[in-house]
């Protein structure tokens, strides 16, 4: 049997150098903010950012009484296997629990416990404070200021420039 190597699919809209540079700046802002959020949550609550995000998603009304692991992974941007381990850590701390998903005994769903809700509520002011501080610091960087302004206000910092959704 001959192994075939797949060639990358031709991009219909390849990015140019400027777009790549802006994307790198966005990733840089994200990395900076994520680091500050994780440090604040770890220091103040012993809660890693990924676990905080899972509690956030599980506490939302649109998650229902339980959320399938795949859906949880999708909502927090992690792989299914990573979320399985993450929920295991939350379960060990009494912050979440796993059960068979409603309607499909083969699927596993996660739900937040009352202790998880309390932990999330206690950590949220720390998270929001750290996020505000990180975005404020990013406003002093000429390359990150517009993106940080958009996150803070929903509008572009560039005078008259349309925001990401196309409004002026």
Steps between C-alpha positions, in 0.01 A plus 500: 500500500645835401474787746389826354590839632238766495588835354370809675174620352533815293380798699227699335593814690864476606613753758763754411794611715308785662211271595745247639669775704166617640402144584829457687422817697155365588656175619755701698221694674314178568811337645574797726145521628470123549823498704380782725159339549652162584746651748228702674264202529775264614630746759161610630303177480728210408293470184662469157346709223386190309306378804348846553384501138343157538313615812391812313352298214339243730339777709325663204127443458544401134711203614194341656532262795800328336713544192649227284877489520539573128282808527694619804825450310365702208381785721833542679718427200673186621530146368252239625773300675630811675151586624452146629809542719398852599154385612668218689703756694187707570317186608782408740462844661122466523441785252343296220360153443463264207203287405356330196360754257123520483368295212830323429647276768826472305574873512632675810382838619638734764312722740606756756445428869386755760863518618602566139250784475638654820859464376408659166317789673795562734757493218307719254592839657868398490466393137322820397751719683795324337332522158440873538860557611640293212291684242595836649869408478454390138358844418850646541639279222446657158465157337256361754296809588232468234430135576498569875263794446266280300494239778431772757235696309393301196621788282822570316741746662592634156291812439221420259627153417237228489501247781544127436132459419519765229328791675660843475 
